[in-house]
Amino acid sequence: MMVTTLLVTFVVTVGLAVVVLLTVAAPSLRRRGSRTMARIDAWAERLLLVLRHHRDRVAEQARTRVAARLEAQRRGAREEHRTVRAR
């Protein structure tokens, strides 16, 4: 458990350091035409496309689930209304 905690802490710390470093250094690296920065930008753009596609797919699934739930509620209410009228 302790090793996992240390590993996660290390990964998070290094990840944040890299993000801060790239945030500060990226503009000057782009101006100089850094190939590393171009690779990072291309990778980030591909990742962004995948994440957007995933977000859209999850949103559509959520809309479908909500619509199905509302339809079930309406159907249940109509059946209950018919039952009450029959009595």
Short mmCIF file of N, CA, C and O in Angstrom, two decimals:
data_model
loop_
_atom_site.label_atom_id
_atom_site.label_comp_id
_atom_site.label_asym_id
_atom_site.label_seq_id
_atom_site.Cartn_x
_atom_site.Cartn_y
_atom_site.Cartn_z
N MET A 1 0.83 -1.20 0.00
CA MET A 1 0.00 0.00 0.00
C MET A 1 0.86 1.25 0.00
O MET A 1 0.58 2.20 -0.70
N MET A 2 1.93 1.22 0.80
CA MET A 2 2.79 2.40 0.89
C MET A 2 3.54 2.63 -0.41
O MET A 2 3.71 3.78 -0.84
N VAL A 3 3.95 1.54 -1.06
CA VAL A 3 4.66 1.67 -2.33
C VAL A 3 3.74 2.27 -3.39
O VAL A 3 4.15 3.13 -4.17
N THR A 4 2.48 1.85 -3.41
CA THR A 4 1.51 2.39 -4.35
C THR A 4 1.31 3.87 -4.12
O THR A 4 1.28 4.66 -5.06
N THR A 5 1.19 4.27 -2.86
CA THR A 5 1.02 5.68 -2.53
C THR A 5 2.23 6.49 -2.98
O THR A 5 2.08 7.57 -3.56
N LEU A 6 3.41 5.98 -2.73
CA LEU A 6 4.62 6.67 -3.15
C LEU A 6 4.70 6.77 -4.67
O LEU A 6 5.07 7.82 -5.21
N LEU A 7 4.34 5.71 -5.36
CA LEU A 7 4.38 5.71 -6.81
C LEU A 7 3.38 6.71 -7.39
O LEU A 7 3.73 7.49 -8.30
N VAL A 8 2.18 6.72 -6.86
CA VAL A 8 1.16 7.66 -7.33
C VAL A 8 1.59 9.09 -7.05
O VAL A 8 1.47 9.97 -7.91
N THR A 9 2.14 9.34 -5.87
CA THR A 9 2.61 10.68 -5.53
C THR A 9 3.73 11.11 -6.48
O THR A 9 3.75 12.25 -6.96
N PHE A 10 4.63 10.20 -6.77
CA PHE A 10 5.73 10.50 -7.68
C PHE A 10 5.21 10.84 -9.08
O PHE A 10 5.61 11.84 -9.68
N VAL A 11 4.29 10.02 -9.58
CA VAL A 11 3.76 10.25 -10.92
C VAL A 11 3.00 11.57 -11.00
O VAL A 11 3.15 12.33 -11.96
N VAL A 12 2.21 11.86 -10.00
CA VAL A 12 1.45 13.12 -9.98
C VAL A 12 2.41 14.31 -9.91
O VAL A 12 2.25 15.30 -10.63
N THR A 13 3.42 14.22 -9.07
CA THR A 13 4.38 15.32 -8.93
C THR A 13 5.14 15.55 -10.22
O THR A 13 5.27 16.70 -10.68
N VAL A 14 5.64 14.49 -10.81
CA VAL A 14 6.39 14.63 -12.06
C VAL A 14 5.46 15.13 -13.17
O VAL A 14 5.85 15.99 -13.98
N GLY A 15 4.24 14.62 -13.22
CA GLY A 15 3.28 15.07 -14.23
C GLY A 15 2.98 16.55 -14.11
O GLY A 15 2.97 17.27 -15.11
N LEU A 16 2.78 17.01 -12.89
CA LEU A 16 2.52 18.44 -12.69
C LEU A 16 3.74 19.28 -13.06
O LEU A 16 3.62 20.36 -13.65
N ALA A 17 4.92 18.80 -12.74
CA ALA A 17 6.15 19.52 -13.09
C ALA A 17 6.29 19.63 -14.61
O ALA A 17 6.65 20.69 -15.13
N VAL A 18 6.00 18.55 -15.31
CA VAL A 18 6.09 18.58 -16.78
C VAL A 18 5.07 19.54 -17.36
O VAL A 18 5.37 20.31 -18.27
N VAL A 19 3.86 19.52 -16.83
CA VAL A 19 2.82 20.43 -17.32
C VAL A 19 3.23 21.88 -17.10
O VAL A 19 3.11 22.72 -18.00
N VAL A 20 3.73 22.20 -15.93
CA VAL A 20 4.16 23.58 -15.64
C VAL A 20 5.32 23.96 -16.54
O VAL A 20 5.35 25.06 -17.12
N LEU A 21 6.28 23.06 -16.71
CA LEU A 21 7.43 23.34 -17.56
C LEU A 21 7.01 23.59 -19.00
O LEU A 21 7.47 24.55 -19.64
N LEU A 22 6.12 22.74 -19.51
CA LEU A 22 5.66 22.93 -20.89
C LEU A 22 4.82 24.20 -21.03
O LEU A 22 4.87 24.87 -22.06
N THR A 23 4.06 24.52 -20.02
CA THR A 23 3.25 25.73 -20.08
C THR A 23 4.14 26.97 -20.16
O THR A 23 3.86 27.90 -20.92
N VAL A 24 5.22 26.96 -19.42
CA VAL A 24 6.13 28.11 -19.41
C VAL A 24 7.00 28.13 -20.66
O VAL A 24 7.21 29.17 -21.27
N ALA A 25 7.49 26.97 -21.07
CA ALA A 25 8.47 26.91 -22.16
C ALA A 25 7.85 26.80 -23.54
O ALA A 25 8.53 27.07 -24.54
N ALA A 26 6.60 26.39 -23.64
CA ALA A 26 6.00 26.11 -24.94
C ALA A 26 6.02 27.29 -25.91
O ALA A 26 6.38 27.10 -27.08
N PRO A 27 5.66 28.50 -25.51
CA PRO A 27 5.66 29.59 -26.49
C PRO A 27 7.02 29.83 -27.14
O PRO A 27 7.12 29.98 -28.36
N SER A 28 8.07 29.84 -26.34
CA SER A 28 9.40 30.08 -26.93
C SER A 28 9.85 28.89 -27.77
O SER A 28 10.50 29.06 -28.80
N LEU A 29 9.52 27.69 -27.36
CA LEU A 29 9.86 26.51 -28.15
C LEU A 29 9.13 26.51 -29.49
O LEU A 29 9.70 26.14 -30.52
N ARG A 30 7.88 26.94 -29.49
CA ARG A 30 7.13 27.02 -30.75
C ARG A 30 7.72 28.08 -31.67
O ARG A 30 7.80 27.87 -32.89
N ARG A 31 8.11 29.20 -31.11
CA ARG A 31 8.71 30.26 -31.94
C ARG A 31 9.99 29.79 -32.62
O ARG A 31 10.26 30.15 -33.75
N ARG A 32 10.77 28.99 -31.90
CA ARG A 32 12.03 28.51 -32.47
C ARG A 32 11.84 27.30 -33.37
O ARG A 32 12.79 26.83 -33.98
N GLY A 33 10.62 26.78 -33.46
CA GLY A 33 10.34 25.65 -34.34
C GLY A 33 10.83 24.32 -33.79
O GLY A 33 11.35 23.49 -34.53
N SER A 34 10.68 24.12 -32.51
CA SER A 34 11.13 22.89 -31.86
C SER A 34 10.36 21.68 -32.37
O SER A 34 9.13 21.67 -32.40
N ARG A 35 11.08 20.64 -32.80
CA ARG A 35 10.42 19.41 -33.25
C ARG A 35 9.73 18.71 -32.09
O ARG A 35 8.67 18.13 -32.26
N THR A 36 10.34 18.77 -30.92
CA THR A 36 9.72 18.15 -29.74
C THR A 36 8.37 18.80 -29.44
O THR A 36 7.39 18.11 -29.18
N MET A 37 8.34 20.12 -29.51
CA MET A 37 7.08 20.82 -29.25
C MET A 37 6.06 20.50 -30.33
O MET A 37 4.86 20.34 -30.04
N ALA A 38 6.50 20.36 -31.57
CA ALA A 38 5.58 20.00 -32.66
C ALA A 38 5.01 18.60 -32.42
O ALA A 38 3.82 18.37 -32.65
N ARG A 39 5.84 17.68 -31.95
CA ARG A 39 5.34 16.33 -31.64
C ARG A 39 4.33 16.36 -30.50
O ARG A 39 3.31 15.69 -30.54
N ILE A 40 4.65 17.13 -29.48
CA ILE A 40 3.74 17.24 -28.33
C ILE A 40 2.41 17.85 -28.77
O ILE A 40 1.34 17.38 -28.37
N ASP A 41 2.48 18.88 -29.60
CA ASP A 41 1.25 19.51 -30.09
C ASP A 41 0.43 18.53 -30.93
O ASP A 41 -0.80 18.47 -30.80
N ALA A 42 1.09 17.76 -31.80
CA ALA A 42 0.38 16.79 -32.63
C ALA A 42 -0.26 15.70 -31.76
O ALA A 42 -1.41 15.31 -31.98
N TRP A 43 0.48 15.23 -30.78
CA TRP A 43 -0.05 14.21 -29.87
C TRP A 43 -1.24 14.75 -29.10
O TRP A 43 -2.26 14.07 -28.95
N ALA A 44 -1.12 15.99 -28.60
CA ALA A 44 -2.21 16.60 -27.84
C ALA A 44 -3.45 16.79 -28.71
O ALA A 44 -4.58 16.60 -28.25
N GLU A 45 -3.25 17.15 -29.97
CA GLU A 45 -4.38 17.33 -30.87
C GLU A 45 -5.10 16.00 -31.13
O GLU A 45 -6.32 15.94 -31.11
N ARG A 46 -4.33 14.93 -31.34
CA ARG A 46 -4.95 13.62 -31.52
C ARG A 46 -5.70 13.19 -30.27
O ARG A 46 -6.81 12.66 -30.34
N LEU A 47 -5.09 13.42 -29.12
CA LEU A 47 -5.73 13.07 -27.86
C LEU A 47 -7.02 13.86 -27.67
O LEU A 47 -8.04 13.32 -27.22
N LEU A 48 -6.99 15.12 -28.04
CA LEU A 48 -8.18 15.97 -27.91
C LEU A 48 -9.31 15.45 -28.79
O LEU A 48 -10.48 15.43 -28.37
N LEU A 49 -9.00 15.01 -30.01
CA LEU A 49 -10.03 14.45 -30.89
C LEU A 49 -10.65 13.20 -30.29
O LEU A 49 -11.87 13.02 -30.32
N VAL A 50 -9.81 12.34 -29.72
CA VAL A 50 -10.32 11.11 -29.09
C VAL A 50 -11.21 11.45 -27.90
O VAL A 50 -12.29 10.87 -27.72
N LEU A 51 -10.76 12.40 -27.09
CA LEU A 51 -11.54 12.78 -25.91
C LEU A 51 -12.87 13.41 -26.30
O LEU A 51 -13.90 13.17 -25.66
N ARG A 52 -12.87 14.24 -27.34
CA ARG A 52 -14.13 14.84 -27.79
C ARG A 52 -15.10 13.78 -28.30
O ARG A 52 -16.30 13.84 -28.02
N HIS A 53 -14.58 12.81 -29.07
CA HIS A 53 -15.42 11.74 -29.56
C HIS A 53 -16.01 10.95 -28.39
O HIS A 53 -17.20 10.63 -28.38
N HIS A 54 -15.18 10.65 -27.41
CA HIS A 54 -15.65 9.91 -26.23
C HIS A 54 -16.71 10.71 -25.48
O HIS A 54 -17.75 10.17 -25.08
N ARG A 55 -16.46 12.02 -25.31
CA ARG A 55 -17.42 12.88 -24.61
C ARG A 55 -18.76 12.90 -25.34
O ARG A 55 -19.83 12.78 -24.72
N ASP A 56 -18.73 13.01 -26.67
CA ASP A 56 -19.97 13.04 -27.45
C ASP A 56 -20.72 11.72 -27.34
O ASP A 56 -21.94 11.70 -27.23
N ARG A 57 -19.97 10.61 -27.38
CA ARG A 57 -20.60 9.30 -27.29
C ARG A 57 -21.26 9.11 -25.91
O ARG A 57 -22.38 8.63 -25.80
N VAL A 58 -20.57 9.51 -24.85
CA VAL A 58 -21.11 9.38 -23.49
C VAL A 58 -22.34 10.29 -23.33
O VAL A 58 -23.34 9.89 -22.72
N ALA A 59 -22.29 11.49 -23.89
CA ALA A 59 -23.43 12.40 -23.80
C ALA A 59 -24.64 11.81 -24.51
O ALA A 59 -25.77 11.90 -24.02
N GLU A 60 -24.42 11.20 -25.68
CA GLU A 60 -25.53 10.58 -26.41
C GLU A 60 -26.11 9.41 -25.62
O GLU A 60 -27.33 9.24 -25.56
N GLN A 61 -25.26 8.61 -25.00
CA GLN A 61 -25.75 7.51 -24.18
C GLN A 61 -26.56 8.02 -23.00
O GLN A 61 -27.59 7.45 -22.64
N ALA A 62 -26.10 9.12 -22.40
CA ALA A 62 -26.83 9.70 -21.27
C ALA A 62 -28.19 10.21 -21.72
O ALA A 62 -29.20 10.00 -21.03
N ARG A 63 -28.23 10.87 -22.89
CA ARG A 63 -29.52 11.36 -23.40
C ARG A 63 -30.47 10.20 -23.66
O ARG A 63 -31.66 10.28 -23.36
N THR A 64 -29.94 9.10 -24.21
CA THR A 64 -30.77 7.92 -24.47
C THR A 64 -31.31 7.33 -23.17
O THR A 64 -32.49 6.98 -23.09
N ARG A 65 -30.44 7.24 -22.16
CA ARG A 65 -30.89 6.70 -20.87
C ARG A 65 -31.96 7.57 -20.24
O ARG A 65 -32.97 7.07 -19.72
N VAL A 66 -31.78 8.89 -20.29
CA VAL A 66 -32.76 9.81 -19.71
C VAL A 66 -34.08 9.70 -20.46
O VAL A 66 -35.16 9.66 -19.85
N ALA A 67 -34.01 9.64 -21.79
CA ALA A 67 -35.25 9.54 -22.58
C ALA A 67 -35.97 8.24 -22.26
O ALA A 67 -37.21 8.22 -22.13
N ALA A 68 -35.23 7.14 -22.12
CA ALA A 68 -35.86 5.86 -21.79
C ALA A 68 -36.48 5.90 -20.40
O ALA A 68 -37.59 5.39 -20.19
N ARG A 69 -35.80 6.53 -19.46
CA ARG A 69 -36.33 6.63 -18.10
C ARG A 69 -37.60 7.47 -18.08
O ARG A 69 -38.60 7.12 -17.43
N LEU A 70 -37.60 8.60 -18.80
CA LEU A 70 -38.79 9.45 -18.84
C LEU A 70 -39.95 8.72 -19.50
O LEU A 70 -41.10 8.82 -19.05
N GLU A 71 -39.66 7.98 -20.57
CA GLU A 71 -40.72 7.23 -21.24
C GLU A 71 -41.30 6.17 -20.31
O GLU A 71 -42.52 5.97 -20.26
N ALA A 72 -40.45 5.50 -19.54
CA ALA A 72 -40.93 4.49 -18.59
C ALA A 72 -41.80 5.14 -17.51
O ALA A 72 -42.83 4.59 -17.11
N GLN A 73 -41.39 6.32 -17.06
CA GLN A 73 -42.19 7.02 -16.05
C GLN A 73 -43.56 7.42 -16.62
O GLN A 73 -44.59 7.26 -15.97
N ARG A 74 -43.54 7.93 -17.86
CA ARG A 74 -44.82 8.33 -18.48
C ARG A 74 -45.72 7.12 -18.69
O ARG A 74 -46.92 7.18 -18.45
N ARG A 75 -45.12 6.02 -19.16
CA ARG A 75 -45.88 4.79 -19.38
C ARG A 75 -46.47 4.30 -18.06
O ARG A 75 -47.65 3.93 -18.00
N GLY A 76 -45.67 4.35 -17.01
CA GLY A 76 -46.16 3.93 -15.69
C GLY A 76 -47.28 4.83 -15.19
O GLY A 76 -48.27 4.36 -14.62
N ALA A 77 -47.16 6.11 -15.42
CA ALA A 77 -48.20 7.04 -14.98
C ALA A 77 -49.49 6.81 -15.75
O ALA A 77 -50.58 6.88 -15.18
N ARG A 78 -49.37 6.54 -17.06
CA ARG A 78 -50.59 6.28 -17.86
C ARG A 78 -51.28 5.00 -17.39
O ARG A 78 -52.50 4.95 -17.25
N GLU A 79 -50.48 3.95 -17.12
CA GLU A 79 -51.07 2.70 -16.65
C GLU A 79 -51.72 2.87 -15.29
O GLU A 79 -52.79 2.33 -15.02
N GLU A 80 -51.07 3.66 -14.43
CA GLU A 80 -51.64 3.91 -13.10
C GLU A 80 -52.94 4.69 -13.24
O GLU A 80 -53.91 4.43 -12.54
N HIS A 81 -52.96 5.66 -14.17
CA HIS A 81 -54.16 6.46 -14.38
C HIS A 81 -55.31 5.58 -14.86
O HIS A 81 -56.44 5.72 -14.41
N ARG A 82 -55.00 4.63 -15.77
CA ARG A 82 -56.05 3.71 -16.25
C ARG A 82 -56.56 2.83 -15.13
O ARG A 82 -57.75 2.54 -15.04
N THR A 83 -55.67 2.38 -14.26
CA THR A 83 -56.06 1.52 -13.15
C THR A 83 -56.97 2.28 -12.19
O THR A 83 -57.97 1.76 -11.73
N VAL A 84 -56.63 3.54 -11.92
CA VAL A 84 -57.44 4.34 -11.01
C VAL A 84 -58.82 4.57 -11.63
O VAL A 84 -59.84 4.49 -10.94
N ARG A 85 -58.91 4.84 -12.92
CA ARG A 85 -60.19 5.08 -13.58
C ARG A 85 -61.05 3.82 -13.59
O ARG A 85 -62.26 3.89 -13.50
N ALA A 86 -60.43 2.66 -13.69
CA ALA A 86 -61.19 1.41 -13.76
C ALA A 86 -61.85 1.09 -12.43
O ALA A 86 -62.89 0.45 -12.37
N ARG A 87 -61.30 1.52 -11.35
CA ARG A 87 -61.87 1.24 -10.03
C ARG A 87 -63.04 2.11 -9.84
O ARG A 87 -64.04 2.16 -9.53
#
